[in-house]
Coordinates of C-alpha atoms in Angstrom, one line a residue:
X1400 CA 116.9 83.6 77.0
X1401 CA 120.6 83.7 77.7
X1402 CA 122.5 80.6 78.5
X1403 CA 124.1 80.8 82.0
X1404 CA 125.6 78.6 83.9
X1405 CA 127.0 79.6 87.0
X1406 CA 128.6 77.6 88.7
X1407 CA 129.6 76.4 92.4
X1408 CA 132.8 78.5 92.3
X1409 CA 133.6 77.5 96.3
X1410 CA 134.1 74.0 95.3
X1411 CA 135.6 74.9 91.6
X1412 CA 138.4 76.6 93.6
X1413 CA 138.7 73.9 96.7
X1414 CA 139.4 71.7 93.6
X1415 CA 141.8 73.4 91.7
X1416 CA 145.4 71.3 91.3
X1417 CA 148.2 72.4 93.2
X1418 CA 150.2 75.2 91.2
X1419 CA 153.1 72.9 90.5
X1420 CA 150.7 70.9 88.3
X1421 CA 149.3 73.9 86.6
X1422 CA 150.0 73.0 82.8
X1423 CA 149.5 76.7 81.4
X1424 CA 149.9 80.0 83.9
X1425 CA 145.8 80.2 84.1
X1426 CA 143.1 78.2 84.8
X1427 CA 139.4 79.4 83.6
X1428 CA 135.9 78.7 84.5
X1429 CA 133.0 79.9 82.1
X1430 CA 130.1 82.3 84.1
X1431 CA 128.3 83.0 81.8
X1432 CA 127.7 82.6 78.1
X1433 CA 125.2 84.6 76.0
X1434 CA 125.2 82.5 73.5
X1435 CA 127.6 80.2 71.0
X1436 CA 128.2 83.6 69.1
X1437 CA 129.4 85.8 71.7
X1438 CA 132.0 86.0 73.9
X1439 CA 131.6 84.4 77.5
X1440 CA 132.4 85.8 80.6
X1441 CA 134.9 83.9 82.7
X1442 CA 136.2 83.3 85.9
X1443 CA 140.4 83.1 85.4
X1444 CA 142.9 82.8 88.6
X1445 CA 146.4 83.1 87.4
X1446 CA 149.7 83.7 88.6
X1447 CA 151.7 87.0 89.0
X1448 CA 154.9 87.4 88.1
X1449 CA 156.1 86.0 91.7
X1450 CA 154.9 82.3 91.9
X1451 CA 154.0 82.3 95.2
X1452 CA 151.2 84.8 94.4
X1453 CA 147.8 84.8 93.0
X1454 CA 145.2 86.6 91.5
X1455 CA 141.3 86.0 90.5
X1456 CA 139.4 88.1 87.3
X1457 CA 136.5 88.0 85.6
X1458 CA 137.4 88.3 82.6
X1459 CA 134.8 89.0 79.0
X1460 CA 136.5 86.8 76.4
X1461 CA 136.8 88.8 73.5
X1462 CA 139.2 88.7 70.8
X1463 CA 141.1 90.7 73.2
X1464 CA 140.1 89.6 76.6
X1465 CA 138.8 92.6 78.6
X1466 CA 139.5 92.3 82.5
X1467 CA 136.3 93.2 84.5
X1468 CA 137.1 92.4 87.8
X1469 CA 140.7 91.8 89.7
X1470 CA 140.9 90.6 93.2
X1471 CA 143.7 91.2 95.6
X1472 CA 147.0 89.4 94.9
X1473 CA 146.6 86.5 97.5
X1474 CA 149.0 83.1 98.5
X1475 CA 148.2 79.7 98.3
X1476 CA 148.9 77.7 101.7
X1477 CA 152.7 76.9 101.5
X1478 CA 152.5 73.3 102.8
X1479 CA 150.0 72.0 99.4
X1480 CA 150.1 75.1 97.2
X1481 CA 146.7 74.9 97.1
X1482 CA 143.6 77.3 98.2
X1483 CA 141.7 75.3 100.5
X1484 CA 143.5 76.9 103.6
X1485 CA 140.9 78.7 105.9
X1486 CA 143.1 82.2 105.5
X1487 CA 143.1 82.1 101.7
X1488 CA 139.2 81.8 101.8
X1489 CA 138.3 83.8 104.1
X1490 CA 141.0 86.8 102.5
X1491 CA 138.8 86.0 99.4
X1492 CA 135.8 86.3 100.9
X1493 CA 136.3 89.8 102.7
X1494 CA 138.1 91.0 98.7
X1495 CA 134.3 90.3 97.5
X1496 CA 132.7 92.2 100.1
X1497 CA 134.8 95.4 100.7
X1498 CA 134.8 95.8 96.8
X1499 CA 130.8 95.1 96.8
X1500 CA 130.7 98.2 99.4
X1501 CA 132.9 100.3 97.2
X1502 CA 130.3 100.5 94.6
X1503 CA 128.2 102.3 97.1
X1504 CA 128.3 106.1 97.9
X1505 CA 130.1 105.5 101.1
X1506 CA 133.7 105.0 100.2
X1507 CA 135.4 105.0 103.9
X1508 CA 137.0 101.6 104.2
X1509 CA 134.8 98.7 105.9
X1510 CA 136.0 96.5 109.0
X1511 CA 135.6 93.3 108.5
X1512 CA 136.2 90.7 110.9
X1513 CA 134.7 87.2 111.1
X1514 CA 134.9 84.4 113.6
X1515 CA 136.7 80.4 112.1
X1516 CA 135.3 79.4 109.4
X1517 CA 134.6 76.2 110.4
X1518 CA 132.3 77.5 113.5
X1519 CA 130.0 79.1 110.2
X1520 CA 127.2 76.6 108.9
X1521 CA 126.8 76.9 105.0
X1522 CA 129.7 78.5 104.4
X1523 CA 130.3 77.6 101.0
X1524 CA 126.9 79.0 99.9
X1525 CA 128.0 82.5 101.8
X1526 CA 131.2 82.2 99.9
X1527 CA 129.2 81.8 96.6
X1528 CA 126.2 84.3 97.4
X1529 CA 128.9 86.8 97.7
X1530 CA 130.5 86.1 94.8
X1531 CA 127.8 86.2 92.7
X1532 CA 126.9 89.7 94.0
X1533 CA 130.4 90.9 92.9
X1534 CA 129.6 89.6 89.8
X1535 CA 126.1 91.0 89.3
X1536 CA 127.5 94.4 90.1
X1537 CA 130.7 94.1 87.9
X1538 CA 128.5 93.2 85.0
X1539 CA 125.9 96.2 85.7
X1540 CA 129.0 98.8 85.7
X1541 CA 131.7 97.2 83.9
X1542 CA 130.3 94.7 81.0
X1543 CA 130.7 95.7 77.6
X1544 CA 126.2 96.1 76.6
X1545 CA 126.4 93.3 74.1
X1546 CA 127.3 90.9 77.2
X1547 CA 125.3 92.9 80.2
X1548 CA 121.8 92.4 79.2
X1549 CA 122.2 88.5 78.8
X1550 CA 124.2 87.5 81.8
X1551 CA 122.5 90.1 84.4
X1552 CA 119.1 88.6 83.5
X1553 CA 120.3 84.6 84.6
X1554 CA 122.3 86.1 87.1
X1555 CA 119.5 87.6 89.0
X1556 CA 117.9 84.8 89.2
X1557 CA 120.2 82.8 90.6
X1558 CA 120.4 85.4 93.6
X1559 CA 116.9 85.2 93.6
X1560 CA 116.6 81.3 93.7
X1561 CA 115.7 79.4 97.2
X1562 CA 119.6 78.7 98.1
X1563 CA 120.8 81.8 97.8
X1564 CA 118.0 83.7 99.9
X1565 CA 118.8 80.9 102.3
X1566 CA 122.7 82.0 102.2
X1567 CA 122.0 85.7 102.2
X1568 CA 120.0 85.6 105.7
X1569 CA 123.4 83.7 106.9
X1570 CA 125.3 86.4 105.1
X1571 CA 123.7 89.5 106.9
X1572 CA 123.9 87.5 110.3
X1573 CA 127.7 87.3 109.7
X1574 CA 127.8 90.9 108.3
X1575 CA 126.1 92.8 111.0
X1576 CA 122.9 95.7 110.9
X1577 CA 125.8 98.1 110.3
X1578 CA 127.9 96.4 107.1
X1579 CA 124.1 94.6 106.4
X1580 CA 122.6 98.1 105.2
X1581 CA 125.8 99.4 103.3
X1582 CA 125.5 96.2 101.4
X1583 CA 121.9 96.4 100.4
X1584 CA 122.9 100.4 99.7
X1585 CA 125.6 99.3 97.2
X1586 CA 123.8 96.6 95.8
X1587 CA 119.8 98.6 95.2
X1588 CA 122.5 101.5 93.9
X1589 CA 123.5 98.8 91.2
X1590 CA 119.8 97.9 90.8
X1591 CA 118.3 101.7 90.5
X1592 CA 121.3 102.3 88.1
X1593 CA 120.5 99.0 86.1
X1594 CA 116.4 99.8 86.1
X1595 CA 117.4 104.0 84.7
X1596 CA 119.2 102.4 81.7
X1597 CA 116.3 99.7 81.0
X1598 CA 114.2 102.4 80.8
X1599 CA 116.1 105.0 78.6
X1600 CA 116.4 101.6 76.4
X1601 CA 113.1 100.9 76.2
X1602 CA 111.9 104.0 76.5
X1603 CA 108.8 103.4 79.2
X1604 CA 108.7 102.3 82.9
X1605 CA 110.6 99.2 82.3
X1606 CA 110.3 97.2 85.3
X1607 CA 112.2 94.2 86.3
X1608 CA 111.3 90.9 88.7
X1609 CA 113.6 92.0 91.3
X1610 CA 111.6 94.7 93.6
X1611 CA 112.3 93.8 97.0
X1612 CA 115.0 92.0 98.9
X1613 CA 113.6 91.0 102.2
X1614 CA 114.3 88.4 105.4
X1615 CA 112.6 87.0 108.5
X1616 CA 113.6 85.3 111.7
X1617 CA 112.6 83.8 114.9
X1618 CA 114.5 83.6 118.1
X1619 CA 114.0 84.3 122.1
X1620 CA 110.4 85.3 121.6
X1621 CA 111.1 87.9 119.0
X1622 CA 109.5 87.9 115.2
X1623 CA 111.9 90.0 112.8
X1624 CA 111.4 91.0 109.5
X1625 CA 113.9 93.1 107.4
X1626 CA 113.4 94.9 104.3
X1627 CA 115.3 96.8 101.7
X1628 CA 113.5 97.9 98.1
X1629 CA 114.7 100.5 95.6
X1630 CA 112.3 103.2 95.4
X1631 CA 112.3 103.1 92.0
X1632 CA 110.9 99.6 91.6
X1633 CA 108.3 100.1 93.6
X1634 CA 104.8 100.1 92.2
X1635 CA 103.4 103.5 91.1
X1636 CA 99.5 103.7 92.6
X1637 CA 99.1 107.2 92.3
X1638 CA 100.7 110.0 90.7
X1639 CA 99.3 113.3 88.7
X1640 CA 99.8 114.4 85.2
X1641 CA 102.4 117.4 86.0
X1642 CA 105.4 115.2 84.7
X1643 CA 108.9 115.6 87.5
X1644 CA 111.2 117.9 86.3
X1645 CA 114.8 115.6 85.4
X1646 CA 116.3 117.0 88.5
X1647 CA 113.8 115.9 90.8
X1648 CA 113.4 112.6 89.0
X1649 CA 117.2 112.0 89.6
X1650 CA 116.2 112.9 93.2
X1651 CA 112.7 110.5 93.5
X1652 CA 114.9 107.6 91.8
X1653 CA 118.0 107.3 93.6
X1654 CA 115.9 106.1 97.0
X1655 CA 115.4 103.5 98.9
X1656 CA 112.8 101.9 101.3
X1657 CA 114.2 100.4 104.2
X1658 CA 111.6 98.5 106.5
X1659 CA 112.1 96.4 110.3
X1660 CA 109.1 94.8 112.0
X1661 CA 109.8 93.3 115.4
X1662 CA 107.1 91.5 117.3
X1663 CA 107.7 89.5 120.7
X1664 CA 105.9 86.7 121.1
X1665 CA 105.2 84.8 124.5
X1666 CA 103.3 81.5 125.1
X1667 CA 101.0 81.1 128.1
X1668 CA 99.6 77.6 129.3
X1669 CA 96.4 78.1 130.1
X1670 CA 94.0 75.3 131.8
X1671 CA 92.0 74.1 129.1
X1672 CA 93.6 76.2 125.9
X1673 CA 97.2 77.7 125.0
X1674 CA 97.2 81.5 124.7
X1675 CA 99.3 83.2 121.8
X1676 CA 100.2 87.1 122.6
X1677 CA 102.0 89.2 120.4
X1678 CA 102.8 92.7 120.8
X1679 CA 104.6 95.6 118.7
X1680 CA 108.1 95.8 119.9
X1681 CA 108.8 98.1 117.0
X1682 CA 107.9 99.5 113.6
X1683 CA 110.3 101.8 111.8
X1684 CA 110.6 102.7 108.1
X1685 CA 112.9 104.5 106.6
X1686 CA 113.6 106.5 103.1
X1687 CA 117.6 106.8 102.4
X1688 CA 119.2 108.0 99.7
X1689 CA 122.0 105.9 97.4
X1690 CA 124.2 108.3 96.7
X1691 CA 125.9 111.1 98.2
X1692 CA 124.7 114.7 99.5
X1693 CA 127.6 116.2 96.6
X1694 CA 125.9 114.5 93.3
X1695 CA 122.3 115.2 95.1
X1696 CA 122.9 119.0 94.9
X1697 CA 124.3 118.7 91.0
X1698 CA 122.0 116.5 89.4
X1699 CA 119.3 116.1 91.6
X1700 CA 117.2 118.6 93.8
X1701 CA 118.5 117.8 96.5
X1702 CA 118.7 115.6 99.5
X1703 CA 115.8 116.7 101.2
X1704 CA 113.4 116.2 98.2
X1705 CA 112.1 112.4 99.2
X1706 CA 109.4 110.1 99.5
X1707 CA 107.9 109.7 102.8
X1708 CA 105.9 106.7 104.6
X1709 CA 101.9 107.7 104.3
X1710 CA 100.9 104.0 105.5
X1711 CA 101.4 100.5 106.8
X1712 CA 99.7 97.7 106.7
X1713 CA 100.5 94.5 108.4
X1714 CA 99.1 91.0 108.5
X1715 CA 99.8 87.9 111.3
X1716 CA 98.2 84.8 110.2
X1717 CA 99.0 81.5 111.3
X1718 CA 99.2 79.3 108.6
X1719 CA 97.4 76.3 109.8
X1720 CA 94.4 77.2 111.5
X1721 CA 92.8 73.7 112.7
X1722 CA 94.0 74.0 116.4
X1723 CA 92.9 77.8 116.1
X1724 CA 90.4 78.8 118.3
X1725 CA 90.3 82.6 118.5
X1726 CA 91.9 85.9 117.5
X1727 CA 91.1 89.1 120.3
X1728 CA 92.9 92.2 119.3
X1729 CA 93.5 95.6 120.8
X1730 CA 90.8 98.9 120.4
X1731 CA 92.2 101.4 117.6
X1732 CA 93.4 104.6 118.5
X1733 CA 91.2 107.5 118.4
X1734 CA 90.6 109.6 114.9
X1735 CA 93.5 112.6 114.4
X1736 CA 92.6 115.7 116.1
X1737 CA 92.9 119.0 115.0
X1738 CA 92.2 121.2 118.3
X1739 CA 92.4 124.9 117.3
X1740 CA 91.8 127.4 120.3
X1741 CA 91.5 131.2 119.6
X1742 CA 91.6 133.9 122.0
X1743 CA 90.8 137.6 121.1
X1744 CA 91.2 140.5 123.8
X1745 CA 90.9 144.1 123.5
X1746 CA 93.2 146.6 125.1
X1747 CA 94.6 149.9 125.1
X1748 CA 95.1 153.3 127.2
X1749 CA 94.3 156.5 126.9
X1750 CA 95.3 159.3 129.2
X1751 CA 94.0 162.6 128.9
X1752 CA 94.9 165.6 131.2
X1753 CA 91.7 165.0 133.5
X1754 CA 92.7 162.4 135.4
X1755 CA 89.3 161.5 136.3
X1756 CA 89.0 160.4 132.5
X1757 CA 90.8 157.3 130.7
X1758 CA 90.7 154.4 128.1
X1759 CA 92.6 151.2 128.0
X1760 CA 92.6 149.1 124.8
X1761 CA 94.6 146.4 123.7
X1762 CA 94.3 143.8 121.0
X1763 CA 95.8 140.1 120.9
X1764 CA 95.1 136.9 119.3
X1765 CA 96.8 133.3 120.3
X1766 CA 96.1 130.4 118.0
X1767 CA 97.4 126.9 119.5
X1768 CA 97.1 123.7 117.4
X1769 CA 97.2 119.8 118.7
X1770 CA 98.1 117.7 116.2
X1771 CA 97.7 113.9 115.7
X1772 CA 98.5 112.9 112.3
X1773 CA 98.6 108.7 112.5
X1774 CA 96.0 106.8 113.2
X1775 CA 96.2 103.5 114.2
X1776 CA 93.7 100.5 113.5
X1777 CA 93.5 96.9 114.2
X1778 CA 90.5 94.7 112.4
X1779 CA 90.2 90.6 112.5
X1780 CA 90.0 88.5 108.9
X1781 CA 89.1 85.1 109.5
X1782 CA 92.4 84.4 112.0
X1783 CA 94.3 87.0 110.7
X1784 CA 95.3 90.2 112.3
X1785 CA 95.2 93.6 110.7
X1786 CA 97.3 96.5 111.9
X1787 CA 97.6 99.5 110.1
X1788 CA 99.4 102.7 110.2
X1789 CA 97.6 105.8 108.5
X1790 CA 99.1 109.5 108.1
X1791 CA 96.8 111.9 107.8
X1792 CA 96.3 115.6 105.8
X1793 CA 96.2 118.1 109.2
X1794 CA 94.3 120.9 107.1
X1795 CA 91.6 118.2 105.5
X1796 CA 91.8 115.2 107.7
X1797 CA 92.3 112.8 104.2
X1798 CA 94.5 109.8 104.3
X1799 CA 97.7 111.1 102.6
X1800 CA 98.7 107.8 100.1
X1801 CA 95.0 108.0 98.8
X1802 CA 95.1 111.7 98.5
X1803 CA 96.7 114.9 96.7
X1804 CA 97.4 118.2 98.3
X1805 CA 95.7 121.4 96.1
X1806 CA 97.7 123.5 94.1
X1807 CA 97.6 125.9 96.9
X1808 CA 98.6 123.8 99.6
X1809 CA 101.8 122.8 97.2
X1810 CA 102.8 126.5 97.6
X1811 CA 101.6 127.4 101.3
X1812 CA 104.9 127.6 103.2
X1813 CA 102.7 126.7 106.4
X1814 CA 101.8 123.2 105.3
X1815 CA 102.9 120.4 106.8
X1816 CA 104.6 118.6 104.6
X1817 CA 106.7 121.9 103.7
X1818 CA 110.1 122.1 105.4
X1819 CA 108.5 118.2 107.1
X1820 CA 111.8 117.1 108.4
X1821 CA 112.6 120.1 110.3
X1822 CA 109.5 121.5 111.3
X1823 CA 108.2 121.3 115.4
X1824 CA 104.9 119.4 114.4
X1825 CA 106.4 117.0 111.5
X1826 CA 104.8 113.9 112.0
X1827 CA 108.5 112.2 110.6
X1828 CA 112.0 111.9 112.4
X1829 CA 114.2 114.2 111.1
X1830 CA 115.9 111.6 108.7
X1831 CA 112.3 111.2 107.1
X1832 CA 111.3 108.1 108.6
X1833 CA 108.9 106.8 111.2
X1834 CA 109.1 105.0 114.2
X1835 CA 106.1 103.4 115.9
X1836 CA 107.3 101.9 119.1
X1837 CA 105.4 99.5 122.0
X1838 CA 104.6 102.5 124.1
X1839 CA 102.4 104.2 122.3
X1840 CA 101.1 100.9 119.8
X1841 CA 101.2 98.3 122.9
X1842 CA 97.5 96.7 122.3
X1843 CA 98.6 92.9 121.7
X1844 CA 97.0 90.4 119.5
X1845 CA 96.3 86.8 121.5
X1846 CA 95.2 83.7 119.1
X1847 CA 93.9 81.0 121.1
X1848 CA 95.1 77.3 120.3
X1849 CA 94.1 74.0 121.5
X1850 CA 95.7 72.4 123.7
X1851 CA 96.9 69.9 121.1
X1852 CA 99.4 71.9 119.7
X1853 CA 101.7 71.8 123.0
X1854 CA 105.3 70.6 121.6
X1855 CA 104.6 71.7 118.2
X1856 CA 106.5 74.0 116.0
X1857 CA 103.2 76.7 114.5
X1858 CA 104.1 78.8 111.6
X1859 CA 103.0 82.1 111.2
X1860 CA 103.1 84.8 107.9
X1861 CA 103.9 88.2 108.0
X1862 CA 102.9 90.1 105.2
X1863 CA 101.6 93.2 104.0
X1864 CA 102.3 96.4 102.0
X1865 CA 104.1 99.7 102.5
X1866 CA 103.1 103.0 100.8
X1867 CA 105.5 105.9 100.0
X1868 CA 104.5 109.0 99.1
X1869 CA 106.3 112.4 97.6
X1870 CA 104.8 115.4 98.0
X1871 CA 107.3 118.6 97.3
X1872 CA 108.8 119.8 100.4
X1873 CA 111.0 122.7 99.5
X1874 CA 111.2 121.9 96.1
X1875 CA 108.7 124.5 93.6
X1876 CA 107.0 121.7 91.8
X1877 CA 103.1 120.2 91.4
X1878 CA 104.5 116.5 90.8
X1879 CA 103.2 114.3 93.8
X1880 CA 102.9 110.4 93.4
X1881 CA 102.6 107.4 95.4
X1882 CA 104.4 103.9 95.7
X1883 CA 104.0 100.8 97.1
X1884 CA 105.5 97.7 97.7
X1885 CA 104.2 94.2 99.7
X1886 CA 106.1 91.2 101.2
X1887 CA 105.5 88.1 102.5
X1888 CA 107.7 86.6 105.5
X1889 CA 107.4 83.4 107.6
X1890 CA 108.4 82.9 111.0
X1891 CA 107.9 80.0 113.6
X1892 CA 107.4 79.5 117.4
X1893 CA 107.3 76.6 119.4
X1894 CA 104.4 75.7 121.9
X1895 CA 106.2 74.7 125.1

């Protein structure tokens, strides 16, 4: 395995010495070193040709040192010459993220605005989760191959380790939903590009430890879970042996699964017990693509050729049970209906000279068609609640992520999942997503806890699995597959 060592780069810059003491006109810092043979990558901040100014690059130390990375030319404060002054940073810190975004396929120019620095806890590990994003992307688009494979690995897993998952839930707070989902856009882009060339090297479905990036929180009776996962790295359950065309592979790949789960929570002091009630505030997945609509239509089959969600399944358990007394949830909803109603009449007219004499005839036919194609379920395990989405086949009544549509079907115009996100009866938003909202999903799950937990902090895990699914929608084709992914979230509430 590669030796990395990356390092604290906050406090390796908060340390640096005053320019005027700078013996040479650069200062390095080693990121990452393959190994004693090959050439590292580094971290250099030197001076431009005014003094005043500064820049920072990543740098792969070769023979002839190839720039990666350059940021912004930026000032030290005037009073040390130093870069521990909060506008230096915090200039730094928005250089890393706007240049994150423009690796994604939306180019237009981010705002970025944050409140003092000294009002945001952690802000060092923000500073160094962002930079080490930077740094995972440069080295996925601009590292020579001989340097890539090596640092990308370590790197990963740094971004994947306990701090920075802790940093990047900071991160998206200060972000915002908006600049939150262009990030993980740029950054599963990265990803899905880095996954296509591990598996044109290796030749099979390559698959690397870094499927999902996911976060949870609790506050003002709410539960929130986010989550963001390149289609491409999800498991494959299902799929059948008419291989995808390379244009709709290009199309399948460049994907991605974004998830939000959003549960309130109240607690209710009862007499003799404490009563726990949750209820759905909102479901919604959704399937967006990472790059534009312009390379879509020239190397892919287009935009509107796309996994959609065929089910959910959720899972609320609290973690320690002993105080548990009971779990009640809600009745499922009813099984999808099909209601088809015909109606035939007869009619026409006739008139011949005697008056006395006539026909009428006419013929019509009227077909109408109520369609309900989720179902809804909630079971018990043990403490644990199950709630689970299921889309259903309208012409069979199968579960669609278990399932395959017949060759015919693939081909009938008048299917539902042809022309699905424009249709009247598509069972999808028109972006491809769904929604299922407290109005319609409002049955609540209550756990009953003794009365000894009052003034305690429970925890409680969300978990559970998503399944996409492809079938063609205008796209002549046979390929259909299905994917999947599962997480695993806590959250907390307090009994009071």
């Amino acid at each position: 395995m590669a030796n990395c060592r990356v390092l604290d780069v906050f406090s390796w810059i908060q340390k640096l010495p005053s320019i005027s003491e700078w013996k040479t006109s650069s200062i390095s810092l080693t990121l990452c070193s393959v190994n004693s043979s090959q050439p590292s990558l580094n971290l250099t901040i030197a001076k431009n040709h005014h003094p005043s100014k500064l820049t920072l690059s990543m740098v792969a130390d070769f023979n002839i040192p190839i720039t990666l990375w350059t940021s912004k030319p930026f000032k030290p404060s005037t009073r040390t010459m130093k870069l521990t002054d909060e506008e230096t940073i915090s200039n730094l810190l928005v250089n890393f993220i706007e240049d994150i975004l423009h690796y994604g396929s939306n180019k237009n120019s981010p705002f970025i605005k944050f409140p003092r620095l000294d009002s945001i806890s952690n802000f060092s590990d923000i500073f160094n989760l962002a930079f080490l994003t930077l740094l995972f992307l440069v080295c996925i688009y601009e590292a020579p191959s001989d340097l890539r494979s090596g640092c990308l690995i370590t790197i990963k897993n740094h971004l994947a380790g306990c701090q920075s998952r802790q940093a990047s839930k900071l991160l998206m707070k200060l972000l915002g939903s908006n600049l939150e989902e262009q990030w993980m856009r740029s950054v599963n882009l990265a990803i899905t590009n880095w996954i296509v060339e591990l598996h044109e090297a290796h030749h099979s479905t390559f698959r690397t430890p870094s499927p999902l990036f996911s976060y949870a929180f609790s506050t003002f009776g709410l539960w929130k879970v986010q989550l963001y996962c390149p289609v491409i790295n999800m498991d494959l359950v299902n799929a059948n042996n008419h291989p995808a065309d390379e244009r709709l592979q290009f199309s399948l790949k460049y994907q991605q699964l974004e998830g939000v789960l959003q549960f309130n929570y109240k607690v209710i002091i009862k007499e003799k017990w404490v009563e726990i009630v949750v209820n759905i505030d909102n479901i919604r997945c959704d399937v967006f693509k990472l790059v534009d609509d312009t390379l879509m239509r020239e190397r892919g089959a287009g935009a509107a050729e796309k996994h959609f969600p065929s089910r959910i399944s959720l899972q609320l358990t609290p973690t320690l049970q002993h105080q548990v007394l009971s779990v009640s949830v809600g009745k499922s909803s009813e099984n999808p209906r099909i209601e088809i109603g015909v109606e035939k009449s007869i009619e026409a007219s006739f008139e011949p000279p005697n008056p006395y004499l006539g026909l009428n005839v006419s013929a019509g036919e009227s077909t109408t068609v109520s369609l309900k194609p989720w179902k809804f379920e909630e079971s018990v395990y043990g403490y644990s609640a199950n709630l689970n989405w299921l889309l259903h086949d309208s012409m069979d009544g199968k579960e669609v992520f278990s399932s395959k549509p017949s060759k015919v079907a693939l081909f009938n115009p008048k299917s539902w999942f042809r022309d699905r996100y424009s249709s009247a009866y598509r069972p999808f938003t028109r972006q491809g997503g769904v929604i299922f909202a407290r109005d319609e999903y409002g049955e609540s799950v209550c756990w009953k806890v003794d009365k000894g937990a009052m003034g305690k902090t429970m925890e409680w895990e969300i978990s559970g699995w998503m399944w996409l699914t492809y079938w063609p929608n205008k796209y002549k084709t046979f390929y259909h597959e299905t994917r999947r992914l599962e997480f695993r979230e806590t959250v907390h509430l307090k009994i009071a």
